[in-house]
């Protein structure tokens, strides 16, 4: 189990520069008087940077701390992952090397996903299980792969093959849309300031209409980091990522098969170790399939 434990650098005090008595923020907002230090400790620095006031940071930190406790998130990266291979097979998503600035790169291909199978399948996995899988991947990235407190990631979404009917009008559209929105909301609410850049590539002309459906669920800070590009995206992508580290499937020069990067190989080995030695998976009682119907 040694591979399951990752050391993390010591956290610096979030109140450095805020004063020692009133803990005053730069905009004169102060920590709420009823903030429970014993229960919630110091607010994570990313929550402060991702909000406009210390009070708002405290509110979001409390919500996240309660969410992590209710869903046993701290043990998620130490638990068996029964739907790992299933989700990987039905929704291509891979970590593939690093950008020029050292951020890890995360690729998704929703147009190649089988959303009907993700939503209704013989294995009995539910949309809530799919969201929890994404939580596991996120925990792995920030607790094991890159445990720096303020580390960020470059994401690339290839929407080749995505149809409007996938999210509007199709037989699984409503549940697919809810699954995607729930995943996005979880990432934004509980993992703020983790996005360094998001490229949406191979976007068809009608994608603007689809984006109008999704964008209300994306916070303003994240929107500023998003580039929506058509087929001629390579020049802008290569400004962030050296072509030598970009998979051939995305116009790069890297001969490493997509899904076989050193990061993905290490992740699969990690999950195999979990399947043999990890804790039994925890099913959160507060998350039900009803919210996806």
Tab-separated table of C-alpha atoms in Angstrom:
chain	number	residue	atom	x	y	z
A	1	UNK	CA	0.000	0.000	0.000
A	2	UNK	CA	3.018	2.274	0.025
A	3	UNK	CA	2.101	3.494	-3.448
A	4	UNK	CA	-1.257	4.682	-2.129
A	5	UNK	CA	0.190	7.247	0.236
A	6	UNK	CA	1.419	10.571	-1.151
A	7	UNK	CA	3.303	13.159	0.824
A	8	UNK	CA	2.166	16.757	0.488
A	9	UNK	CA	4.082	19.956	1.134
A	10	UNK	CA	3.217	21.879	4.258
A	11	UNK	CA	0.438	24.393	3.752
A	12	UNK	CA	1.169	28.043	4.330
A	13	UNK	CA	-1.204	30.042	6.473
A	14	UNK	CA	-4.008	31.596	4.472
A	15	UNK	CA	-4.038	34.564	6.831
A	16	UNK	CA	-0.524	35.724	5.997
A	17	UNK	CA	-0.894	39.390	5.185
A	18	UNK	CA	-4.438	39.579	6.540
A	19	UNK	CA	-3.396	40.796	9.993
A	20	UNK	CA	-3.149	38.737	13.149
A	21	UNK	CA	-6.178	39.839	15.149
A	22	UNK	CA	-9.108	40.593	12.879
A	23	UNK	CA	-7.688	38.516	9.981
A	24	UNK	CA	-8.746	41.262	7.603
A	25	UNK	CA	-8.679	40.627	3.855
A	26	UNK	CA	-7.343	43.125	1.367
A	27	UNK	CA	-10.861	44.353	0.595
A	28	UNK	CA	-11.669	44.727	4.330
A	29	UNK	CA	-13.929	41.669	4.386
A	30	UNK	CA	-13.336	39.688	7.526
A	31	UNK	CA	-13.760	36.065	8.423
A	32	UNK	CA	-17.279	35.485	9.822
A	33	UNK	CA	-17.313	35.689	13.615
A	34	UNK	CA	-19.077	32.326	13.904
A	35	UNK	CA	-16.608	30.476	11.694
A	36	UNK	CA	-15.837	27.141	13.405
A	37	UNK	CA	-12.030	26.944	13.374
A	38	UNK	CA	-11.989	23.696	15.335
A	39	UNK	CA	-14.183	21.918	12.768
A	40	UNK	CA	-13.048	23.495	9.500
A	41	UNK	CA	-9.503	24.679	10.218
A	42	UNK	CA	-7.925	27.227	7.901
A	43	UNK	CA	-9.631	27.950	4.610
A	44	UNK	CA	-7.799	26.479	1.640
A	45	UNK	CA	-5.904	29.210	-0.211
A	46	UNK	CA	-7.544	28.300	-3.529
A	47	UNK	CA	-10.976	29.105	-2.098
A	48	UNK	CA	-9.782	32.568	-1.117
A	49	UNK	CA	-8.238	33.241	-4.508
A	50	UNK	CA	-11.352	31.982	-6.260
A	51	UNK	CA	-13.766	34.317	-4.485
A	52	UNK	CA	-14.151	38.056	-4.002
A	53	UNK	CA	-14.533	38.085	-0.231
A	54	UNK	CA	-13.239	36.141	2.728
A	55	UNK	CA	-16.838	35.549	3.834
A	56	UNK	CA	-17.680	33.918	0.494
A	57	UNK	CA	-14.511	31.844	0.682
A	58	UNK	CA	-15.552	30.635	4.146
A	59	UNK	CA	-19.041	29.716	2.920
A	60	UNK	CA	-17.679	27.701	-0.006
A	61	UNK	CA	-15.007	26.051	2.140
A	62	UNK	CA	-17.655	24.949	4.657
A	63	UNK	CA	-19.812	23.491	1.859
A	64	UNK	CA	-16.831	21.604	0.452
A	65	UNK	CA	-15.632	20.382	3.840
A	66	UNK	CA	-19.127	19.063	4.642
A	67	UNK	CA	-19.364	17.479	1.171
A	68	UNK	CA	-16.019	15.745	1.597
A	69	UNK	CA	-17.043	14.375	4.982
A	70	UNK	CA	-20.487	13.205	3.845
A	71	UNK	CA	-19.021	11.471	0.792
A	72	UNK	CA	-15.860	10.121	2.442
A	73	UNK	CA	-13.802	11.869	-0.248
A	74	UNK	CA	-10.603	11.725	1.787
A	75	UNK	CA	-10.621	7.930	1.412
A	76	UNK	CA	-11.715	7.906	-2.222
A	77	UNK	CA	-8.172	7.650	-3.587
A	78	UNK	CA	-7.510	4.764	-1.194
A	79	UNK	CA	-10.604	2.741	-2.140
A	80	UNK	CA	-11.353	0.141	-4.794
A	81	UNK	CA	-12.671	1.589	-8.059
A	82	UNK	CA	-15.171	-0.929	-9.452
A	83	UNK	CA	-16.290	1.205	-12.413
A	84	UNK	CA	-12.856	2.525	-13.454
A	85	UNK	CA	-12.407	0.319	-16.535
A	86	UNK	CA	-16.072	0.655	-17.473
A	87	UNK	CA	-15.999	4.455	-17.540
A	88	UNK	CA	-12.653	4.526	-19.334
A	89	UNK	CA	-14.083	2.230	-22.027
A	90	UNK	CA	-17.245	4.280	-22.499
A	91	UNK	CA	-15.843	7.791	-22.176
A	92	UNK	CA	-12.300	8.425	-23.473
A	93	UNK	CA	-10.447	10.633	-20.988
A	94	UNK	CA	-6.705	10.553	-20.405
A	95	UNK	CA	-3.864	12.395	-18.723
A	96	UNK	CA	-1.134	12.903	-21.325
A	97	UNK	CA	2.160	14.549	-20.348
A	98	UNK	CA	2.672	18.231	-19.502
A	99	UNK	CA	2.236	21.698	-20.978
A	100	UNK	CA	5.082	24.173	-21.477
A	101	UNK	CA	4.410	25.644	-18.026
A	102	UNK	CA	4.580	22.241	-16.306
A	103	UNK	CA	0.817	21.754	-15.886
A	104	UNK	CA	-0.461	18.273	-16.614
A	105	UNK	CA	-2.670	17.927	-19.686
A	106	UNK	CA	-6.045	16.208	-19.515
A	107	UNK	CA	-7.837	15.163	-22.718
A	108	UNK	CA	-11.514	14.238	-23.118
A	109	UNK	CA	-13.368	13.040	-26.237
A	110	UNK	CA	-17.096	13.274	-25.426
A	111	UNK	CA	-18.030	12.717	-29.079
A	112	UNK	CA	-16.676	9.174	-28.808
A	113	UNK	CA	-18.505	8.458	-25.544
A	114	UNK	CA	-21.391	6.017	-25.181
A	115	UNK	CA	-23.692	8.075	-22.974
A	116	UNK	CA	-26.597	5.597	-23.215
A	117	UNK	CA	-24.331	2.886	-21.809
A	118	UNK	CA	-23.015	5.195	-19.098
A	119	UNK	CA	-26.566	6.000	-18.003
A	120	UNK	CA	-28.184	2.554	-18.338
A	121	UNK	CA	-25.945	-0.511	-18.309
A	122	UNK	CA	-26.020	-4.188	-17.387
A	123	UNK	CA	-23.301	-3.714	-14.780
A	124	UNK	CA	-25.653	-1.600	-12.672
A	125	UNK	CA	-23.446	1.489	-12.545
A	126	UNK	CA	-25.443	4.677	-12.046
A	127	UNK	CA	-24.761	8.268	-13.124
A	128	UNK	CA	-23.857	8.926	-9.487
A	129	UNK	CA	-21.142	6.261	-9.819
A	130	UNK	CA	-19.849	8.027	-12.936
A	131	UNK	CA	-19.611	11.334	-11.054
A	132	UNK	CA	-17.774	9.572	-8.242
A	133	UNK	CA	-15.338	8.139	-10.789
A	134	UNK	CA	-14.534	11.682	-11.889
A	135	UNK	CA	-14.084	12.665	-8.274
A	136	UNK	CA	-11.598	9.808	-7.920
A	137	UNK	CA	-9.628	10.920	-10.990
A	138	UNK	CA	-9.576	14.465	-9.623
A	139	UNK	CA	-8.419	13.320	-6.191
A	140	UNK	CA	-5.717	11.196	-7.795
A	141	UNK	CA	-4.435	14.093	-9.873
A	142	UNK	CA	-4.208	16.541	-6.960
A	143	UNK	CA	-3.269	14.157	-4.156
A	144	UNK	CA	-0.906	11.767	-5.947
A	145	UNK	CA	0.178	12.991	-9.380
A	146	UNK	CA	0.622	16.696	-8.600
A	147	UNK	CA	-0.007	17.417	-4.905
A	148	UNK	CA	1.097	21.057	-5.005
A	149	UNK	CA	-1.554	23.128	-3.240
A	150	UNK	CA	-1.988	25.581	-6.095
A	151	UNK	CA	-1.296	23.277	-9.043
A	152	UNK	CA	-3.460	23.707	-12.146
A	153	UNK	CA	-4.202	21.698	-15.260
A	154	UNK	CA	-4.624	22.267	-19.003
A	155	UNK	CA	-7.726	20.513	-20.345
A	156	UNK	CA	-8.493	19.684	-23.954
A	157	UNK	CA	-12.003	18.647	-24.977
A	158	UNK	CA	-12.284	17.249	-28.483
A	159	UNK	CA	-15.973	17.561	-29.432
A	160	UNK	CA	-15.634	15.735	-32.763
A	161	UNK	CA	-18.766	13.650	-33.158
A	162	UNK	CA	-20.834	15.485	-30.547
A	163	UNK	CA	-24.400	15.985	-31.800
A	164	UNK	CA	-26.987	18.482	-30.645
A	165	UNK	CA	-29.306	15.529	-29.970
A	166	UNK	CA	-26.832	14.269	-27.351
A	167	UNK	CA	-27.940	17.094	-25.057
A	168	UNK	CA	-31.226	18.238	-26.558
A	169	UNK	CA	-34.029	16.161	-28.025
A	170	UNK	CA	-32.391	12.741	-28.022
A	171	UNK	CA	-33.731	9.818	-25.929
A	172	UNK	CA	-30.938	10.175	-23.352
A	173	UNK	CA	-30.410	13.925	-23.742
A	174	UNK	CA	-31.902	15.057	-20.442
A	175	UNK	CA	-29.978	12.541	-18.331
A	176	UNK	CA	-26.777	13.102	-20.305
A	177	UNK	CA	-27.072	16.851	-19.780
A	178	UNK	CA	-27.693	16.404	-16.056
A	179	UNK	CA	-24.698	14.066	-15.776
A	180	UNK	CA	-22.396	16.574	-17.484
A	181	UNK	CA	-23.730	19.511	-15.473
A	182	UNK	CA	-23.401	17.602	-12.184
A	183	UNK	CA	-19.799	16.725	-12.998
A	184	UNK	CA	-18.971	20.323	-13.943
A	185	UNK	CA	-20.664	21.718	-10.848
A	186	UNK	CA	-18.782	19.322	-8.588
A	187	UNK	CA	-15.455	20.318	-10.120
A	188	UNK	CA	-16.203	24.051	-9.855
A	189	UNK	CA	-17.655	24.006	-6.355
A	190	UNK	CA	-15.181	21.684	-4.688
A	191	UNK	CA	-11.971	22.081	-6.724
A	192	UNK	CA	-11.684	25.812	-7.434
A	193	UNK	CA	-8.665	27.405	-9.089
A	194	UNK	CA	-7.532	24.142	-10.658
A	195	UNK	CA	-8.114	25.101	-14.287
A	196	UNK	CA	-5.144	26.690	-15.986
A	197	UNK	CA	-6.637	26.584	-19.492
A	198	UNK	CA	-9.446	24.765	-21.321
A	199	UNK	CA	-9.402	24.174	-25.065
A	200	UNK	CA	-12.613	23.018	-26.750
A	201	UNK	CA	-11.446	21.867	-30.185
A	202	UNK	CA	-13.065	20.683	-33.402
A	203	UNK	CA	-16.169	22.647	-32.424
A	204	UNK	CA	-18.768	22.648	-35.240
A	205	UNK	CA	-20.555	25.827	-36.269
A	206	UNK	CA	-23.644	24.991	-34.214
A	207	UNK	CA	-21.606	24.472	-31.036
A	208	UNK	CA	-22.325	28.064	-29.993
A	209	UNK	CA	-25.959	27.076	-29.418
A	210	UNK	CA	-24.892	24.062	-27.362
A	211	UNK	CA	-22.491	26.224	-25.365
A	212	UNK	CA	-25.395	28.512	-24.423
A	213	UNK	CA	-26.980	25.521	-22.661
A	214	UNK	CA	-23.813	24.640	-20.772
A	215	UNK	CA	-22.196	28.016	-20.049
A	216	UNK	CA	-24.648	29.134	-17.330
A	217	UNK	CA	-23.204	26.320	-15.225
A	218	UNK	CA	-19.629	27.555	-15.713
A	219	UNK	CA	-18.316	30.277	-13.404
A	220	UNK	CA	-17.038	33.519	-14.888
A	221	UNK	CA	-13.411	32.943	-13.894
A	222	UNK	CA	-13.386	29.624	-15.743
A	223	UNK	CA	-15.090	31.095	-18.813
A	224	UNK	CA	-12.163	33.486	-19.245
A	225	UNK	CA	-9.810	30.504	-19.514
A	226	UNK	CA	-11.796	28.769	-22.268
A	227	UNK	CA	-10.922	28.850	-25.962
A	228	UNK	CA	-13.565	27.405	-28.308
A	229	UNK	CA	-11.852	26.496	-31.573
A	230	UNK	CA	-12.751	24.747	-34.811
A	231	UNK	CA	-10.523	22.435	-36.811
A	232	UNK	CA	-7.681	24.950	-37.048
A	233	UNK	CA	-6.816	24.873	-33.365
A	234	UNK	CA	-3.248	23.610	-33.484
A	235	UNK	CA	-1.359	26.908	-33.473
A	236	UNK	CA	-3.086	28.103	-30.310
A	237	UNK	CA	-2.816	24.696	-28.642
A	238	UNK	CA	0.908	24.507	-29.411
A	239	UNK	CA	1.444	27.852	-27.677
A	240	UNK	CA	0.555	26.059	-24.442
A	241	UNK	CA	1.814	22.543	-25.176
A	242	UNK	CA	4.962	21.586	-27.075
A	243	UNK	CA	3.937	19.537	-30.144
A	244	UNK	CA	6.399	16.896	-28.940
A	245	UNK	CA	4.028	16.282	-25.995
A	246	UNK	CA	0.775	16.410	-27.970
A	247	UNK	CA	-0.711	13.079	-29.171
A	248	UNK	CA	-0.822	12.392	-32.895
A	249	UNK	CA	-4.621	12.325	-32.633
A	250	UNK	CA	-4.486	16.043	-31.828
A	251	UNK	CA	-2.002	16.994	-34.524
A	252	UNK	CA	1.069	16.657	-32.348
A	253	UNK	CA	4.322	14.773	-32.766
A	254	UNK	CA	4.101	12.408	-29.804
A	255	UNK	CA	4.169	8.789	-30.986
A	256	UNK	CA	2.921	7.540	-27.604
A	257	UNK	CA	-0.446	5.826	-28.226
A	258	UNK	CA	-3.329	7.881	-26.859
A	259	UNK	CA	-4.229	6.407	-23.491
A	260	UNK	CA	-0.759	4.907	-22.981
A	261	UNK	CA	1.111	7.923	-21.616
A	262	UNK	CA	3.379	7.392	-18.588
A	263	UNK	CA	0.715	9.142	-16.478
A	264	UNK	CA	-2.030	6.769	-17.646
A	265	UNK	CA	0.148	3.694	-17.160
A	266	UNK	CA	0.905	4.843	-13.599
A	267	UNK	CA	-2.803	5.503	-12.982
A	268	UNK	CA	-3.798	2.001	-14.122
A	269	UNK	CA	-1.106	0.466	-11.914
A	270	UNK	CA	-2.356	2.552	-9.020
A	271	UNK	CA	-5.946	1.373	-9.582
A	272	UNK	CA	-4.787	-2.255	-9.898
A	273	UNK	CA	-3.091	-1.876	-6.513
A	274	UNK	CA	-6.336	-0.479	-5.117
A	275	UNK	CA	-8.357	-3.367	-6.497
A	276	UNK	CA	-6.053	-5.766	-4.668
A	277	UNK	CA	-5.380	-3.855	-1.463
A	278	UNK	CA	-7.681	-0.826	-1.286
A	279	UNK	CA	-10.551	-0.085	1.045
A	280	UNK	CA	-14.051	-1.183	0.135
A	281	UNK	CA	-15.869	1.483	-1.899
A	282	UNK	CA	-18.138	3.878	-0.056
A	283	UNK	CA	-21.589	4.659	-1.453
A	284	UNK	CA	-22.746	8.136	-0.389
A	285	UNK	CA	-26.304	8.067	0.864
A	286	UNK	CA	-26.787	11.724	-0.090
A	287	UNK	CA	-26.259	11.059	-3.813
A	288	UNK	CA	-29.076	9.204	-5.530
A	289	UNK	CA	-29.849	8.347	-9.113
A	290	UNK	CA	-33.038	10.385	-8.852
A	291	UNK	CA	-31.245	13.629	-9.629
A	292	UNK	CA	-30.280	12.262	-13.046
A	293	UNK	CA	-33.752	11.103	-14.187
